[in-house]
């Protein structure tokens, strides 16, 4: 069942999302060549706790860190550690916040120093696919209209959509109904109505769509080891159209 949130609940999710936005701004101050991904994790955890909130990922199904850092061929769920970011890398950073029992979830992919033209293009198309998906999250439309908008933009630009990982409803828990695939025919699935809150998160690959998990049982990588990008926002369906809670 897809939860319908009232305005006070939407306000609480928005407050949670504001901390998340500020957390990204904080991380951007440090992000660059030579920075260990565990340093980003430490900064994010300290920042979120200082704001009176909790990092939603820490301990989630045993996940050992507060953020996910996924470098280059890593798709999502990379565990921060000793790895130093290097000039030319791209890094996906995924952060979840819970404040007063309400969750928000967002991800950005960042270039480290100068990156290749194809990396820049992959990041740009993935972000645009997210924006098009968000724009389709409107009262009266179908859930798969979101999925279709994302898929169409990624594939028409020569990239592929990860199919085994999906977006999700969010609110009182990090992962709620519905699952939101990033591909599909339009006009299918549940009808969206105001008060639904969706974490929309395209994962777009430079090469083939296939992914696998590393031995750490968390990190997803592309099978062909080509680049992958990930952008995510928490979005409320409202009568005035989609409202992004995490920008
Ligand atoms: Mg998510």
Tab-separated table of C-alpha atoms in Angstrom, residues 21-220:
chain	number	residue	atom	x	y	z
A	21	UNK	CA	20.824	19.235	1.230
A	22	UNK	CA	23.075	20.973	3.758
A	23	UNK	CA	25.017	17.723	4.219
A	24	UNK	CA	25.833	17.623	0.499
A	25	UNK	CA	26.981	21.261	0.639
A	26	UNK	CA	29.226	20.347	3.576
A	27	UNK	CA	30.693	17.347	1.715
A	28	UNK	CA	31.343	19.482	-1.376
A	29	UNK	CA	33.705	21.653	0.702
A	30	UNK	CA	36.016	18.654	1.144
A	31	UNK	CA	35.415	16.547	-1.962
A	32	UNK	CA	38.432	16.368	-4.264
A	33	UNK	CA	41.510	14.388	-5.303
A	34	UNK	CA	43.291	12.663	-2.405
A	35	UNK	CA	40.297	12.548	-0.059
A	36	UNK	CA	39.556	9.153	1.492
A	37	UNK	CA	35.916	8.122	1.172
A	38	UNK	CA	35.813	7.316	4.910
A	39	UNK	CA	36.603	10.992	5.587
A	40	UNK	CA	33.431	11.941	3.687
A	41	UNK	CA	31.517	9.419	5.776
A	42	UNK	CA	32.861	10.921	9.003
A	43	UNK	CA	31.970	14.467	7.924
A	44	UNK	CA	28.437	13.436	6.910
A	45	UNK	CA	27.752	11.507	10.114
A	46	UNK	CA	29.012	14.326	12.347
A	47	UNK	CA	27.037	16.904	10.396
A	48	UNK	CA	23.745	14.964	10.439
A	49	UNK	CA	24.016	14.184	14.173
A	50	UNK	CA	24.936	17.802	14.976
A	51	UNK	CA	21.673	18.819	13.317
A	52	UNK	CA	19.733	16.544	15.670
A	53	UNK	CA	19.045	13.901	13.035
A	54	UNK	CA	20.310	10.372	12.403
A	55	UNK	CA	22.094	8.923	9.335
A	56	UNK	CA	19.444	6.540	8.016
A	57	UNK	CA	21.865	4.125	6.353
A	58	UNK	CA	24.053	3.417	9.395
A	59	UNK	CA	23.245	-0.099	10.579
A	60	UNK	CA	20.487	-0.501	7.963
A	61	UNK	CA	20.494	-4.265	7.319
A	62	UNK	CA	24.007	-4.151	8.755
A	63	UNK	CA	25.400	-1.413	6.482
A	64	UNK	CA	28.538	-0.179	8.288
A	65	UNK	CA	28.582	3.514	7.316
A	66	UNK	CA	26.440	6.662	7.201
A	67	UNK	CA	26.719	7.264	3.451
A	68	UNK	CA	27.399	5.203	0.347
A	69	UNK	CA	30.333	6.203	-1.871
A	70	UNK	CA	30.381	4.501	-5.275
A	71	UNK	CA	33.386	5.234	-7.497
A	72	UNK	CA	33.504	4.859	-11.318
A	73	UNK	CA	32.264	1.332	-12.178
A	74	UNK	CA	30.613	1.064	-8.768
A	75	UNK	CA	26.876	1.608	-9.264
A	76	UNK	CA	25.519	2.051	-5.721
A	77	UNK	CA	26.024	0.902	-2.094
A	78	UNK	CA	29.811	1.373	-2.079
A	79	UNK	CA	31.190	1.278	1.476
A	80	UNK	CA	33.382	4.252	2.464
A	81	UNK	CA	36.929	3.238	3.387
A	82	UNK	CA	40.599	3.953	2.831
A	83	UNK	CA	40.220	4.474	-0.908
A	84	UNK	CA	41.458	7.904	-1.952
A	85	UNK	CA	39.495	9.672	-4.657
A	86	UNK	CA	41.709	10.404	-7.661
A	87	UNK	CA	41.684	13.035	-10.401
A	88	UNK	CA	39.352	11.798	-13.155
A	89	UNK	CA	37.136	9.648	-10.886
A	90	UNK	CA	33.423	10.095	-10.590
A	91	UNK	CA	31.864	9.339	-7.209
A	92	UNK	CA	28.224	8.724	-6.409
A	93	UNK	CA	27.347	9.824	-2.888
A	94	UNK	CA	24.065	8.565	-1.440
A	95	UNK	CA	22.808	9.949	1.879
A	96	UNK	CA	19.752	9.116	3.978
A	97	UNK	CA	18.490	11.185	6.910
A	98	UNK	CA	15.860	10.421	9.532
A	99	UNK	CA	14.616	13.277	11.673
A	100	UNK	CA	11.661	13.022	14.068
A	101	UNK	CA	10.759	9.683	12.485
A	102	UNK	CA	10.642	10.983	8.903
A	103	UNK	CA	13.064	9.887	6.203
A	104	UNK	CA	14.652	11.570	3.200
A	105	UNK	CA	17.042	10.015	0.689
A	106	UNK	CA	19.133	11.594	-2.088
A	107	UNK	CA	22.208	10.944	-4.200
A	108	UNK	CA	24.512	12.975	-6.435
A	109	UNK	CA	27.381	11.924	-8.681
A	110	UNK	CA	30.376	14.264	-8.598
A	111	UNK	CA	33.419	14.659	-10.851
A	112	UNK	CA	36.785	14.604	-9.070
A	113	UNK	CA	38.945	17.222	-10.756
A	114	UNK	CA	38.964	17.008	-14.537
A	115	UNK	CA	37.004	14.015	-15.817
A	116	UNK	CA	36.565	12.581	-19.306
A	117	UNK	CA	33.995	13.954	-21.728
A	118	UNK	CA	32.082	10.657	-21.606
A	119	UNK	CA	31.965	10.768	-17.782
A	120	UNK	CA	30.609	14.318	-17.886
A	121	UNK	CA	28.016	13.302	-20.436
A	122	UNK	CA	26.953	10.236	-18.410
A	123	UNK	CA	26.476	12.377	-15.300
A	124	UNK	CA	24.558	15.029	-17.221
A	125	UNK	CA	22.193	12.572	-18.912
A	126	UNK	CA	21.546	10.743	-15.615
A	127	UNK	CA	20.690	14.010	-13.856
A	128	UNK	CA	18.444	15.022	-16.760
A	129	UNK	CA	16.742	11.595	-16.623
A	130	UNK	CA	16.045	12.166	-12.917
A	131	UNK	CA	14.586	15.612	-13.669
A	132	UNK	CA	12.337	14.172	-16.387
A	133	UNK	CA	11.225	11.386	-14.038
A	134	UNK	CA	10.436	13.935	-11.334
A	135	UNK	CA	8.456	16.031	-13.799
A	136	UNK	CA	6.287	12.980	-14.549
A	137	UNK	CA	5.448	12.471	-10.841
A	138	UNK	CA	2.100	14.254	-11.050
A	139	UNK	CA	-1.314	13.702	-9.535
A	140	UNK	CA	-3.339	11.535	-11.938
A	141	UNK	CA	-0.397	10.092	-13.850
A	142	UNK	CA	0.738	6.488	-13.545
A	143	UNK	CA	3.824	5.378	-11.666
A	144	UNK	CA	5.359	3.911	-14.821
A	145	UNK	CA	5.193	7.326	-16.502
A	146	UNK	CA	8.076	8.212	-14.178
A	147	UNK	CA	9.918	5.006	-15.103
A	148	UNK	CA	9.361	5.517	-18.817
A	149	UNK	CA	10.560	9.132	-18.836
A	150	UNK	CA	13.829	8.059	-17.199
A	151	UNK	CA	14.416	5.089	-19.489
A	152	UNK	CA	13.647	7.002	-22.663
A	153	UNK	CA	16.139	9.768	-21.911
A	154	UNK	CA	18.964	7.442	-20.851
A	155	UNK	CA	18.574	4.989	-23.728
A	156	UNK	CA	17.983	7.589	-26.442
A	157	UNK	CA	21.369	9.015	-25.432
A	158	UNK	CA	23.097	5.652	-25.865
A	159	UNK	CA	23.314	4.618	-22.210
A	160	UNK	CA	21.670	1.736	-20.358
A	161	UNK	CA	19.404	1.573	-17.314
A	162	UNK	CA	20.204	-0.672	-14.355
A	163	UNK	CA	17.175	-2.913	-14.034
A	164	UNK	CA	17.779	-4.873	-10.861
A	165	UNK	CA	17.792	-1.810	-8.569
A	166	UNK	CA	14.817	0.509	-8.184
A	167	UNK	CA	13.553	3.657	-6.498
A	168	UNK	CA	11.018	3.471	-3.698
A	169	UNK	CA	8.351	5.145	-1.642
A	170	UNK	CA	9.692	6.854	1.482
A	171	UNK	CA	8.375	8.572	4.606
A	172	UNK	CA	8.051	6.723	7.903
A	173	UNK	CA	10.571	4.165	6.667
A	174	UNK	CA	13.412	4.484	4.221
A	175	UNK	CA	11.971	1.904	1.832
A	176	UNK	CA	8.206	1.830	1.430
A	177	UNK	CA	5.820	0.916	-1.376
A	178	UNK	CA	5.898	1.358	-4.288
A	179	UNK	CA	9.024	0.040	-5.985
A	180	UNK	CA	9.940	2.442	-8.800
A	181	UNK	CA	11.743	0.794	-11.718
A	182	UNK	CA	13.722	3.124	-13.972
A	183	UNK	CA	12.282	1.502	-17.089
A	184	UNK	CA	8.883	0.458	-18.378
A	185	UNK	CA	5.963	1.256	-20.640
A	186	UNK	CA	3.994	4.403	-19.787
A	187	UNK	CA	0.502	4.312	-18.311
A	188	UNK	CA	1.012	1.265	-16.088
A	189	UNK	CA	0.985	0.643	-12.353
A	190	UNK	CA	-0.675	2.652	-9.612
A	191	UNK	CA	-2.118	6.098	-10.262
A	192	UNK	CA	-0.145	8.805	-8.459
A	193	UNK	CA	-2.105	11.023	-6.111
A	194	UNK	CA	-1.155	13.997	-3.985
A	195	UNK	CA	0.534	13.086	-0.710
A	196	UNK	CA	2.607	10.243	-2.139
A	197	UNK	CA	6.347	10.616	-1.517
A	198	UNK	CA	8.789	8.931	-3.870
A	199	UNK	CA	12.566	8.461	-3.861
A	200	UNK	CA	13.295	8.499	-7.594
A	201	UNK	CA	16.803	7.267	-8.407
A	202	UNK	CA	18.026	6.444	-11.903
A	203	UNK	CA	21.220	4.394	-12.104
A	204	UNK	CA	22.623	4.759	-15.614
A	205	UNK	CA	25.509	2.795	-17.123
A	206	UNK	CA	27.933	3.850	-19.827
A	207	UNK	CA	28.033	0.287	-21.203
A	208	UNK	CA	25.829	-2.725	-20.553
A	209	UNK	CA	23.002	-2.701	-18.006
A	210	UNK	CA	24.234	-5.766	-16.075
A	211	UNK	CA	25.513	-5.371	-12.517
A	212	UNK	CA	26.866	-7.694	-9.844
A	213	UNK	CA	27.802	-7.405	-6.166
A	214	UNK	CA	31.346	-7.516	-4.852
A	215	UNK	CA	32.500	-9.861	-2.060
A	216	UNK	CA	31.624	-7.226	0.561
A	217	UNK	CA	27.987	-8.135	-0.237
A	218	UNK	CA	27.084	-4.462	-0.657
A	219	UNK	CA	28.888	-2.798	-3.545
A	220	UNK	CA	27.196	-3.122	-6.925
